[in-house]
Coordinates of C-alpha atoms in Angstrom, one line a residue:
Chain A
X1 CA -80.0 18.7 -71.4
X2 CA -81.8 21.7 -72.2
X3 CA -79.9 25.0 -73.4
X4 CA -79.5 27.9 -71.5
X5 CA -82.4 30.2 -72.6
X6 CA -85.1 26.8 -72.2
X7 CA -84.0 26.4 -68.7
X8 CA -85.3 29.9 -67.1
X9 CA -87.8 32.5 -68.2
X10 CA -89.3 31.2 -70.9
X11 CA -91.0 28.6 -69.8
X12 CA -93.0 30.6 -67.1
X13 CA -96.4 30.9 -67.4
X14 CA -97.7 35.1 -68.1
X15 CA -99.2 35.5 -65.1
X16 CA -95.8 34.2 -63.4
X17 CA -93.9 36.8 -65.3
X18 CA -96.3 39.7 -64.9
X19 CA -95.9 39.3 -61.0
X20 CA -92.1 39.1 -61.0
X21 CA -91.8 42.0 -63.3
X22 CA -94.0 44.2 -60.8
X23 CA -92.2 42.9 -57.9
X24 CA -89.0 43.8 -59.8
X25 CA -87.5 40.5 -59.3
X26 CA -87.1 40.3 -63.1
X27 CA -86.8 43.6 -65.7
X28 CA -89.4 43.4 -69.1
X29 CA -86.1 43.7 -71.1
X30 CA -84.6 40.5 -69.5
X31 CA -87.8 38.7 -70.2
X32 CA -88.2 40.3 -73.6
X33 CA -84.8 39.1 -74.4
X34 CA -84.9 35.9 -73.3
X35 CA -87.7 35.2 -75.8
X36 CA -85.9 36.8 -78.9
X37 CA -83.2 34.6 -77.9
X38 CA -85.6 31.7 -78.4
X39 CA -87.1 32.5 -81.1
X40 CA -83.4 33.2 -82.7
X41 CA -82.8 29.5 -81.4
X42 CA -85.5 27.4 -82.8
X43 CA -87.8 29.3 -85.0
X44 CA -85.8 28.2 -88.0
X45 CA -87.2 24.9 -86.8
X46 CA -90.6 25.4 -85.8
X47 CA -91.3 28.7 -88.3
X48 CA -93.9 30.0 -86.1
X49 CA -93.0 33.6 -87.2
X50 CA -93.2 35.7 -90.7
X51 CA -91.9 38.7 -88.1
X52 CA -90.1 39.5 -85.5
X53 CA -89.8 43.2 -84.3
X54 CA -87.2 42.6 -82.0
X55 CA -86.2 46.7 -81.8
X56 CA -89.7 47.6 -80.7
X57 CA -89.9 44.8 -78.5
X58 CA -87.0 45.5 -76.2
X59 CA -88.4 49.4 -76.6
X60 CA -91.7 48.5 -75.3
X61 CA -89.9 46.4 -72.1
X62 CA -87.5 49.6 -71.5
X63 CA -90.5 51.6 -71.6
X64 CA -92.3 49.3 -69.1
X65 CA -89.5 49.1 -66.4
X66 CA -88.9 53.0 -66.8
X67 CA -92.9 53.3 -65.8
X68 CA -92.1 50.3 -63.0
X69 CA -89.3 52.1 -61.6
X70 CA -91.1 55.5 -61.5
X71 CA -94.2 54.6 -59.3
X72 CA -96.3 54.0 -62.2
X73 CA -99.7 51.8 -62.0
X74 CA -98.9 48.9 -64.4
X75 CA -101.8 46.4 -65.9
X76 CA -102.0 43.2 -65.0
X77 CA -100.0 42.0 -68.1
X78 CA -97.1 44.8 -68.4
X79 CA -94.1 43.3 -69.7
X80 CA -95.3 40.0 -70.4
X81 CA -94.4 39.1 -74.2
X82 CA -96.8 38.1 -76.9
X83 CA -96.9 37.0 -80.6
X84 CA -99.7 38.2 -82.6
X85 CA -101.4 36.6 -85.8
X86 CA -100.2 38.1 -88.7
X87 CA -103.9 39.1 -89.5
X88 CA -104.0 41.9 -87.2
X89 CA -102.9 45.7 -88.5
X90 CA -100.0 46.7 -87.0
X91 CA -98.7 50.4 -87.6
X92 CA -95.6 49.9 -89.6
X93 CA -95.1 46.1 -89.5
X94 CA -95.4 44.4 -92.3
X95 CA -99.0 42.3 -92.5
X96 CA -99.3 39.9 -95.4
X97 CA -102.5 37.2 -93.5
X98 CA -99.9 34.8 -95.2
X99 CA -100.6 36.0 -98.4
X100 CA -98.1 37.1 -101.4
X101 CA -100.9 39.7 -102.3
X102 CA -100.1 41.9 -99.4
X103 CA -96.1 41.1 -99.4
X104 CA -94.5 43.7 -97.6
X105 CA -97.3 45.9 -97.0
X106 CA -96.9 47.8 -93.4
X107 CA -100.2 49.3 -92.5
X108 CA -100.8 52.7 -91.4
X109 CA -103.0 52.1 -88.7
X110 CA -103.0 49.8 -85.1
X111 CA -105.9 47.2 -84.9
X112 CA -107.9 47.6 -81.8
X113 CA -106.7 44.5 -80.3
X114 CA -103.0 45.6 -81.0
X115 CA -103.6 49.0 -79.2
X116 CA -105.0 47.7 -76.3
X117 CA -102.1 45.2 -75.9
X118 CA -99.8 48.4 -76.4
X119 CA -101.8 50.5 -74.0
X120 CA -101.5 47.1 -71.6
X121 CA -97.8 47.1 -71.8
X122 CA -97.7 44.1 -72.7
X123 CA -94.6 43.2 -75.2
X124 CA -95.2 43.1 -79.0
X125 CA -92.3 40.2 -80.2
X126 CA -94.0 40.2 -83.5
X127 CA -96.1 38.6 -86.4
X128 CA -96.9 34.2 -86.8
X129 CA -97.7 32.4 -89.5
X130 CA -100.8 31.6 -90.5
X131 CA -102.9 29.9 -93.7
X132 CA -103.5 32.6 -96.1
X133 CA -106.4 34.7 -95.3
X134 CA -106.9 32.6 -92.1
X135 CA -108.2 29.7 -94.5
X136 CA -106.9 26.5 -93.3
X137 CA -106.6 23.9 -90.5
X138 CA -102.8 23.5 -91.2
X139 CA -100.9 26.6 -91.9
X140 CA -99.8 24.6 -95.0
X141 CA -102.1 27.0 -97.1
X142 CA -99.4 30.4 -96.0
X143 CA -97.6 31.2 -98.8
X144 CA -94.4 31.6 -96.9
X145 CA -94.4 28.0 -96.3
X146 CA -95.6 25.7 -93.5
X147 CA -95.4 25.5 -89.6
X148 CA -94.3 23.2 -87.9
X149 CA -95.7 21.5 -84.4
X150 CA -93.3 21.6 -81.8
X151 CA -94.8 18.0 -80.3
X152 CA -93.5 16.7 -84.0
X153 CA -92.1 18.7 -86.5
X154 CA -93.4 16.5 -89.1
X155 CA -96.8 17.2 -88.1
X156 CA -99.3 20.6 -89.0
X157 CA -99.7 22.8 -86.1
X158 CA -103.2 23.7 -86.7
X159 CA -104.6 26.3 -88.5
X160 CA -105.6 28.6 -89.0
X161 CA -103.2 29.6 -86.5
X162 CA -100.8 27.7 -86.5
X163 CA -98.1 30.4 -85.9
X164 CA -99.2 31.7 -82.8
X165 CA -100.3 27.8 -81.4
X166 CA -96.6 27.2 -81.9
X167 CA -95.3 30.0 -80.9
X168 CA -96.4 29.0 -77.0
X169 CA -95.6 25.4 -77.3
X170 CA -92.4 25.8 -78.3
X171 CA -91.8 28.9 -75.6
X172 CA -91.2 31.8 -78.3
X173 CA -93.9 33.5 -76.1
X174 CA -96.2 32.8 -72.9
X175 CA -99.1 34.7 -75.5
X176 CA -100.6 34.9 -78.3
X177 CA -103.2 36.7 -80.2
X178 CA -105.4 34.4 -82.8
X179 CA -108.4 34.6 -84.7
X180 CA -111.3 32.3 -84.6
X181 CA -113.5 32.1 -88.2
X182 CA -114.0 28.3 -87.9
X183 CA -112.0 26.9 -85.3
X184 CA -109.1 28.6 -86.1
X185 CA -108.1 29.7 -82.5
X186 CA -109.5 26.2 -80.7
X187 CA -108.3 23.9 -83.6
X188 CA -104.2 24.5 -83.0
X189 CA -104.9 25.2 -79.6
X190 CA -105.9 21.8 -79.4
X191 CA -103.3 19.9 -81.4
X192 CA -100.6 21.6 -79.5
X193 CA -101.3 20.8 -76.1
X194 CA -102.0 24.9 -75.3
X195 CA -105.1 27.1 -74.3
X196 CA -107.4 28.9 -77.1
X197 CA -110.6 31.0 -76.8
X198 CA -113.2 32.0 -79.1
X199 CA -114.8 34.5 -77.2
X200 CA -118.4 35.7 -77.6
X201 CA -119.1 37.2 -81.5
X202 CA -118.5 40.8 -81.1
X203 CA -116.7 40.7 -77.8
X204 CA -113.3 41.4 -78.5
X205 CA -113.4 44.3 -81.7
X206 CA -112.6 43.4 -85.1
X207 CA -111.4 46.6 -86.0
X208 CA -107.9 46.5 -88.0
X209 CA -108.2 42.5 -88.5
X210 CA -108.4 41.8 -91.7
X211 CA -111.7 39.9 -92.5
X212 CA -111.8 36.7 -94.0
X213 CA -116.2 36.5 -93.1
X214 CA -117.0 39.3 -91.0
X215 CA -120.7 37.5 -89.5
X216 CA -118.1 34.6 -88.5
X217 CA -114.5 36.2 -87.3
X218 CA -113.6 36.7 -83.5
X219 CA -110.1 37.4 -82.0
X220 CA -108.8 36.0 -78.9
X221 CA -106.6 35.0 -76.6
X222 CA -103.8 31.8 -76.8
X223 CA -101.9 30.6 -74.1
X224 CA -100.2 28.1 -72.1
X225 CA -102.7 27.8 -68.9
X226 CA -106.2 29.1 -68.3
X227 CA -105.4 32.0 -66.1
X228 CA -102.8 33.3 -68.6
X229 CA -105.8 33.2 -71.4
X230 CA -108.0 35.2 -68.9
X231 CA -105.8 38.0 -68.5
X232 CA -105.5 38.3 -72.0
X233 CA -109.1 37.8 -72.5
X234 CA -109.7 40.6 -70.2
X235 CA -106.9 43.0 -71.8
X236 CA -108.2 42.4 -75.4
X237 CA -112.2 42.5 -75.0
X238 CA -114.4 45.2 -74.4
X239 CA -116.5 47.8 -76.5
X240 CA -115.0 49.7 -79.6
X241 CA -116.7 52.0 -81.2
X242 CA -115.2 51.4 -84.5
X243 CA -116.3 48.3 -84.7
X244 CA -120.1 48.5 -85.4
X245 CA -120.6 44.5 -84.2
X246 CA -119.2 45.4 -81.0
X247 CA -120.8 44.2 -77.8
X248 CA -121.4 47.4 -75.8
X249 CA -121.7 45.7 -72.4
X250 CA -119.6 45.1 -69.6
X251 CA -117.0 42.0 -70.7
X252 CA -117.7 39.1 -68.3
X253 CA -115.5 38.9 -65.3
X254 CA -113.3 36.1 -66.7
X255 CA -110.0 36.5 -64.3
X256 CA -112.4 36.1 -61.6
X257 CA -114.0 32.5 -63.1
X258 CA -110.6 31.1 -63.6
X259 CA -109.5 32.0 -59.8
X260 CA -112.8 30.5 -58.9
X261 CA -112.5 27.7 -61.0
X262 CA -115.5 25.4 -59.3
X263 CA -117.7 23.2 -61.2
X264 CA -119.7 22.1 -58.1
X265 CA -123.9 21.9 -59.4
X266 CA -122.9 23.0 -62.8
X267 CA -124.6 21.2 -65.6
X268 CA -122.6 19.7 -68.1
X269 CA -123.9 18.5 -71.2
X270 CA -122.3 16.1 -73.6
X271 CA -123.3 16.7 -77.3
X272 CA -124.4 13.5 -79.0
X273 CA -123.3 14.4 -82.6
X274 CA -119.9 15.6 -81.9
X275 CA -118.8 12.2 -80.4
X276 CA -118.7 8.7 -82.3
X277 CA -116.8 7.0 -84.9
X278 CA -115.3 9.8 -86.7
X279 CA -113.3 10.9 -83.5
X280 CA -109.5 8.9 -83.1
X281 CA -109.9 6.7 -80.3
X282 CA -107.2 8.0 -78.2
X283 CA -109.3 11.0 -78.8
X284 CA -112.1 9.7 -77.3
X285 CA -110.5 7.9 -74.7
X286 CA -109.0 11.1 -73.0
X287 CA -112.5 12.9 -73.8
X288 CA -113.9 10.7 -71.5
X289 CA -111.8 10.9 -68.3
X290 CA -111.8 14.4 -68.6
X291 CA -116.1 14.2 -68.6
X292 CA -115.2 11.3 -65.9
X293 CA -113.0 14.7 -63.9
X294 CA -115.4 17.1 -63.8
X295 CA -117.8 14.7 -62.8
X296 CA -115.8 13.7 -60.1
X297 CA -115.5 17.5 -59.6
X298 CA -119.2 17.7 -59.0
X299 CA -120.6 18.8 -61.9
X300 CA -124.2 17.2 -63.0
X301 CA -123.1 15.7 -66.5
X302 CA -126.2 14.4 -69.1
X303 CA -126.1 14.0 -72.7
X304 CA -127.8 16.3 -75.0
X305 CA -128.9 16.3 -78.2
X306 CA -128.0 19.3 -81.0
X307 CA -129.7 17.5 -84.3
X308 CA -129.0 20.2 -86.6
X309 CA -125.1 20.2 -86.1
X310 CA -124.6 17.5 -88.5
X311 CA -125.5 20.0 -90.9
X312 CA -122.9 23.2 -90.1
X313 CA -120.3 21.7 -92.2
X314 CA -122.1 22.4 -95.3
X315 CA -123.6 25.8 -94.0
X316 CA -120.3 26.9 -92.7
X317 CA -118.6 26.3 -96.1
X318 CA -121.4 28.3 -97.9
X319 CA -121.4 31.0 -95.6
X320 CA -117.8 31.5 -95.6
X321 CA -116.5 31.3 -98.7
X322 CA -119.8 34.0 -99.7
X323 CA -118.3 36.5 -97.2
X324 CA -114.9 35.6 -98.1
X325 CA -115.3 36.3 -101.9
X326 CA -117.3 40.0 -100.8
X327 CA -114.3 41.0 -98.3
X328 CA -111.6 39.6 -100.5
X329 CA -112.9 41.7 -103.8
X330 CA -110.7 44.4 -101.5
X331 CA -107.6 42.7 -103.0
X332 CA -107.8 44.6 -106.5
X333 CA -104.3 45.6 -106.6
X334 CA -105.1 49.3 -106.4
X335 CA -104.6 50.6 -103.4
X336 CA -102.0 48.2 -101.4
X337 CA -100.7 45.1 -102.0
X338 CA -99.2 43.4 -105.1
X339 CA -99.8 44.6 -109.0
X340 CA -98.9 42.4 -111.9
X341 CA -99.2 42.9 -115.5
X342 CA -99.6 46.8 -115.3
X343 CA -97.9 47.6 -118.6
X344 CA -99.8 50.8 -119.3
X345 CA -101.8 49.4 -122.1
X346 CA -103.7 46.6 -120.0
X347 CA -107.0 47.4 -118.6
X348 CA -108.0 47.4 -114.7
X349 CA -109.9 44.4 -115.1
X350 CA -106.9 42.2 -116.9
X351 CA -104.4 43.6 -114.3
X352 CA -106.8 42.8 -111.2
X353 CA -107.3 39.3 -112.3
X354 CA -103.3 38.8 -113.8
X355 CA -103.1 40.4 -109.7
X356 CA -105.4 38.2 -108.1
X357 CA -104.0 34.8 -110.0
X358 CA -100.4 35.3 -109.2
X359 CA -101.2 36.8 -105.5
X360 CA -103.4 34.4 -104.0
X361 CA -103.1 30.7 -103.3
X362 CA -105.1 27.5 -104.5
X363 CA -107.3 27.1 -101.2
X364 CA -108.1 30.9 -101.1
X365 CA -108.8 31.0 -105.3
X366 CA -111.3 27.3 -104.4
X367 CA -113.0 29.5 -101.7
X368 CA -113.3 32.8 -103.8
X369 CA -115.1 30.8 -106.8
X370 CA -117.2 28.3 -104.2
X371 CA -118.3 31.9 -102.5
X372 CA -119.1 33.2 -106.4
X373 CA -121.3 30.1 -107.4
X374 CA -122.8 30.5 -104.1
X375 CA -124.2 33.7 -104.8
X376 CA -125.1 33.9 -107.9
X377 CA -128.6 34.3 -109.4
X378 CA -129.7 30.8 -109.6
X379 CA -128.3 29.3 -106.9
X380 CA -128.7 32.3 -104.2
X381 CA -131.9 30.5 -102.8
X382 CA -130.5 26.8 -102.9
X383 CA -127.1 27.4 -101.5
X384 CA -126.6 30.6 -99.6
X385 CA -130.3 31.3 -98.7
X386 CA -130.6 27.0 -97.3
X387 CA -127.3 27.5 -94.9
X388 CA -128.5 30.8 -93.4
X389 CA -131.8 28.9 -92.6
X390 CA -129.2 26.3 -91.0
X391 CA -127.8 28.9 -89.0
X392 CA -130.7 30.1 -87.5
X393 CA -131.2 25.9 -86.9
X394 CA -127.9 25.8 -85.2
X395 CA -128.6 29.2 -83.0
X396 CA -131.8 27.2 -82.1
X397 CA -129.9 23.6 -81.0
X398 CA -127.8 25.8 -78.7
X399 CA -130.6 27.7 -77.0
X400 CA -132.8 24.1 -76.7
X401 CA -129.3 23.1 -74.9
X402 CA -128.7 25.8 -73.2
X403 CA -131.9 25.6 -70.9
X404 CA -131.2 22.4 -69.3
X405 CA -127.3 22.6 -69.3
X406 CA -124.6 25.5 -68.2
X407 CA -122.1 24.7 -71.0
X408 CA -121.8 21.8 -73.6
X409 CA -118.4 20.0 -73.9
X410 CA -116.9 17.9 -77.0
X411 CA -113.5 16.7 -78.1
X412 CA -112.2 20.0 -79.9
X413 CA -110.8 18.0 -83.2
X414 CA -111.8 14.3 -84.7
X415 CA -108.0 13.7 -84.3
X416 CA -104.3 14.8 -83.0
X417 CA -101.8 16.4 -85.2
X418 CA -101.9 15.0 -89.0
X419 CA -98.8 14.5 -91.3
X420 CA -97.3 18.0 -93.6
X421 CA -99.0 17.3 -97.2
X422 CA -101.5 14.8 -95.7
X423 CA -104.2 16.7 -96.5
X424 CA -103.2 19.8 -97.9
X425 CA -104.8 18.8 -101.4
X426 CA -107.5 17.3 -100.3
X427 CA -110.2 20.3 -99.3
X428 CA -112.9 18.2 -97.8
X429 CA -110.8 15.7 -95.7
X430 CA -109.3 19.2 -94.5
X431 CA -112.2 20.8 -93.6
X432 CA -113.4 17.9 -91.5
X433 CA -111.6 18.7 -89.1
X434 CA -113.3 21.8 -87.7
X435 CA -116.1 19.9 -87.6
X436 CA -117.0 20.5 -83.8
X437 CA -115.5 23.8 -83.4
X438 CA -118.0 25.5 -86.3
X439 CA -121.2 25.2 -84.6
X440 CA -120.0 27.9 -82.1
X441 CA -119.4 30.4 -85.1
X442 CA -122.2 30.3 -86.7
X443 CA -124.4 30.8 -83.5
X444 CA -121.9 33.2 -82.2
X445 CA -121.4 31.8 -78.7
X446 CA -118.3 31.3 -76.6
X447 CA -115.8 28.6 -76.7
X448 CA -112.6 27.4 -75.7
X449 CA -110.1 24.2 -75.9
X450 CA -107.8 23.1 -73.6
X451 CA -105.4 20.1 -73.3
X452 CA -106.6 17.4 -71.5
X453 CA -103.9 14.8 -72.3
X454 CA -101.9 12.8 -75.0
X455 CA -103.6 10.1 -77.3
X456 CA -101.9 6.5 -76.2
X457 CA -101.7 5.7 -79.9
X458 CA -99.4 8.1 -81.2
X459 CA -98.2 10.3 -77.8
X460 CA -100.1 13.4 -79.2
X461 CA -102.1 16.3 -77.4
X462 CA -105.3 15.9 -77.5
X463 CA -108.2 19.1 -76.6
X464 CA -111.6 19.9 -74.8
X465 CA -113.8 21.8 -75.9
X466 CA -116.3 23.8 -73.5
X467 CA -118.9 25.9 -75.4
X468 CA -120.7 28.8 -73.4
X469 CA -124.0 31.1 -74.4
X470 CA -123.1 34.3 -75.8
X471 CA -122.1 36.5 -73.2
X472 CA -120.6 33.8 -70.6
X473 CA -117.5 33.5 -71.6
X474 CA -117.0 33.4 -67.4
X475 CA -118.3 29.9 -67.8
X476 CA -115.2 28.7 -69.9
X477 CA -113.1 29.5 -67.6
X478 CA -114.8 28.3 -64.6
X479 CA -115.1 25.0 -65.9
X480 CA -111.5 25.2 -67.6
X481 CA -109.8 26.1 -65.2
X482 CA -111.6 23.4 -62.7
X483 CA -110.7 20.7 -65.0
X484 CA -106.7 22.4 -65.4
X485 CA -106.2 22.2 -62.2
X486 CA -107.7 18.4 -60.9
X487 CA -105.1 17.3 -64.0
X488 CA -102.6 19.3 -62.7
X489 CA -102.9 17.5 -59.5
X490 CA -102.8 14.2 -61.7
X491 CA -99.9 15.1 -63.2
X492 CA -97.8 17.3 -61.1
X493 CA -97.3 20.1 -64.3
X494 CA -99.4 21.1 -66.9
X495 CA -99.3 18.9 -69.9
X496 CA -97.6 21.6 -72.3
X497 CA -94.4 20.3 -69.7
X498 CA -94.2 16.9 -71.8
X499 CA -93.6 18.8 -74.8
X500 CA -90.2 17.1 -76.8
X501 CA -86.9 19.5 -76.0
X502 CA -86.2 21.1 -79.5
Chain B
X1 CA -128.4 19.1 -107.5
X2 CA -126.2 20.2 -111.0
X3 CA -122.5 19.2 -110.9
X4 CA -120.7 22.0 -112.0
X5 CA -118.7 22.1 -115.3
X6 CA -115.0 23.4 -116.5
X7 CA -117.1 25.7 -118.1
X8 CA -118.8 27.2 -115.5
X9 CA -115.3 27.5 -113.3
X10 CA -114.3 29.5 -116.1
X11 CA -116.9 32.0 -115.6
X12 CA -116.8 31.7 -112.4
X13 CA -113.1 32.7 -112.5
X14 CA -114.2 35.4 -115.1
X15 CA -116.5 37.2 -112.3
X16 CA -114.0 36.9 -109.3
X17 CA -111.1 38.2 -111.5
X18 CA -109.0 35.4 -111.7
X19 CA -106.9 34.8 -114.5
X20 CA -106.6 31.0 -114.1
X21 CA -104.6 28.8 -116.2
X22 CA -106.4 25.6 -118.1
X23 CA -104.5 23.2 -115.7
X24 CA -105.7 25.3 -112.5
X25 CA -109.4 25.2 -114.4
X26 CA -109.0 21.2 -115.0
X27 CA -107.9 20.7 -110.8
X28 CA -110.7 22.8 -109.4
X29 CA -113.7 21.6 -111.9
X30 CA -113.1 18.4 -110.1
X31 CA -112.6 19.8 -106.6
X32 CA -115.1 22.4 -106.8
X33 CA -117.7 19.7 -107.9
X34 CA -117.1 17.5 -104.4
X35 CA -117.3 20.3 -102.6
X36 CA -120.6 21.8 -103.7
X37 CA -121.6 18.1 -103.6
X38 CA -120.9 17.8 -99.8
X39 CA -122.2 21.1 -99.0
X40 CA -125.7 21.0 -101.0
X41 CA -126.9 19.1 -97.9
X42 CA -128.3 22.1 -96.3
X43 CA -131.0 21.4 -98.4
X44 CA -132.5 18.7 -96.8
X45 CA -133.4 20.9 -93.6
X46 CA -134.3 24.2 -94.0
X47 CA -138.2 24.4 -94.7
X48 CA -139.6 27.8 -95.7
X49 CA -140.7 28.5 -92.3
X50 CA -137.2 29.2 -91.1
X51 CA -136.0 32.5 -91.0
X52 CA -132.6 33.2 -92.7
X53 CA -129.6 34.2 -90.2
X54 CA -127.4 36.8 -91.7
X55 CA -125.7 37.6 -88.2
X56 CA -125.0 35.8 -84.8
X57 CA -125.9 39.5 -82.8
X58 CA -128.8 41.0 -84.9
X59 CA -128.3 45.0 -84.5
X60 CA -129.7 47.8 -86.7
X61 CA -128.6 51.1 -87.1
X62 CA -125.4 51.0 -84.9
X63 CA -124.2 54.6 -84.2
X64 CA -121.1 56.1 -83.0
X65 CA -120.3 60.0 -81.4
X66 CA -119.4 62.2 -84.2
X67 CA -116.4 63.2 -83.6
X68 CA -113.3 64.4 -85.6
X69 CA -110.4 62.0 -86.0
X70 CA -107.5 62.4 -87.9
X71 CA -107.3 60.3 -91.1
X72 CA -104.7 57.9 -92.0
X73 CA -101.1 59.4 -92.5
X74 CA -100.7 60.1 -95.9
X75 CA -97.7 59.0 -96.2
X76 CA -97.8 55.8 -95.3
X77 CA -100.8 55.2 -97.3
X78 CA -98.5 56.4 -100.0
X79 CA -95.9 54.0 -99.6
X80 CA -98.1 51.3 -99.3
X81 CA -99.5 51.4 -102.7
X82 CA -98.3 49.9 -106.0
X83 CA -98.5 52.9 -108.0
X84 CA -98.4 56.4 -106.7
X85 CA -98.0 59.7 -109.1
X86 CA -98.8 63.0 -108.5
X87 CA -100.1 62.6 -105.0
X88 CA -102.5 60.0 -106.3
X89 CA -103.2 56.4 -106.7
X90 CA -102.0 55.5 -110.2
X91 CA -104.7 52.9 -111.8
X92 CA -104.3 51.4 -115.0
X93 CA -106.7 52.1 -117.8
X94 CA -110.8 52.0 -116.9
X95 CA -112.4 52.5 -120.0
X96 CA -112.0 50.4 -123.3
X97 CA -110.5 51.8 -126.5
X98 CA -113.4 52.4 -128.6

């Protein structure tokens, strides 16, 4: 028996809610209250949120209602609530990145993404849990405890953006912001039956995003449907002079592509290296079925080979730690965050070392040391230098593949959601979760994960990944929306409707 | 590839300003070794004639309009500092006694 708050507004998608708000059928305040109630009702079990900003959310919603009443032009997502990953700076609101070292820190500024959400009238509900500094694939590396997967509370919701994905899958928010450095938007989307998009590198501003690996990090939209992701994508994307790597070109028309939802004549490549023995039987089965559907819709499907993808994981786990060890040097206990052992006698170096020892968790320490090693003299050429060359080879593999096909597809993850605790102290097993998502980050392409069914052996969601060339983000939506529509036709509902009631 | 010793982990931790305790050193020495051995495969494929990629979008000299903007709000920055004194960040001593 669904509880009252479960029944109505919270199960609606963002585009439906925005439409109802704009038409005056429901107020933004009512919509926001329904989601805040839902969070109060279920988040002690899910733990998607690290911070809920109820008062400011209601104030933003009331402002949207006022603007509507006075006849102002509203944006396409005005009044719709959103959950923001705790790696985005939000003025005056605690931003921890899942780490003790930033516990209680309140940024004195907004990230560009947050600024754009505010300007569009999107209502920010709070900050979501994540693996510490986005290092992980399960959200178990959060210093504030794991987030649970709404499909099975004993299982992980993916990571690092497990909080954002779980907030969507538990109907706590219809939209969320994630960031994806090696799969942190797509892998959580896959294991929670939701949609997640990593835009082209440089497509969404990184200003105010606490950096993990600057040449890989990219923020993007998370939602329960392809059209909702497209609407959010168009709100947050676009050039920002405050991020020098931001692309100064028009944003691909992702909303039009999602509405067109047509793959007739499109060439789709199956990546040979991203299938096979390493993939769970039910994942491979659902993937094959989804590919057959795309073929049935008129796409031409061919197999392509990207031979250097086999080396992507190795290159990634050198490049990422190298960049992260440099980026995280800023957490020195001097200007913000934790400071430990400052007794008036100890030197700045000692205080720094004690602070970082106390403030960072195990995975962060591991990666900082790997990065320090990979960048140290005598090892630089063998590790970091070689990894950068592999990055070139992977980019060339993509370029060659995109001469033959318009998009590439693969399963998003090798398995469905695993149990909490299963891999938490086995770094290599954890790293393998991102084997299919990492190549895209190394090359800077755009990619999406969307749900394609439940694995027969465990009844858990499976995701399909679509990969497009840089700045062809619209193709993700064209293909994703077509496949989603076909599945909707078959099932009569979106996959997320099958999530157990909490 | 060389395997990584406990002494090397201790050295890395010092370089990275991490005051690890002895148990952590033992634990991480084994794990870092396994990780580094698995990633060392990158040397199998990358030949001398392959240029390195440091960044997915090659860009140089990105400029923006030189427009004055307000800095960060001082009181909020101060409120976030671990120690603040005389309108400045207070830090531990930076020089040795000698």
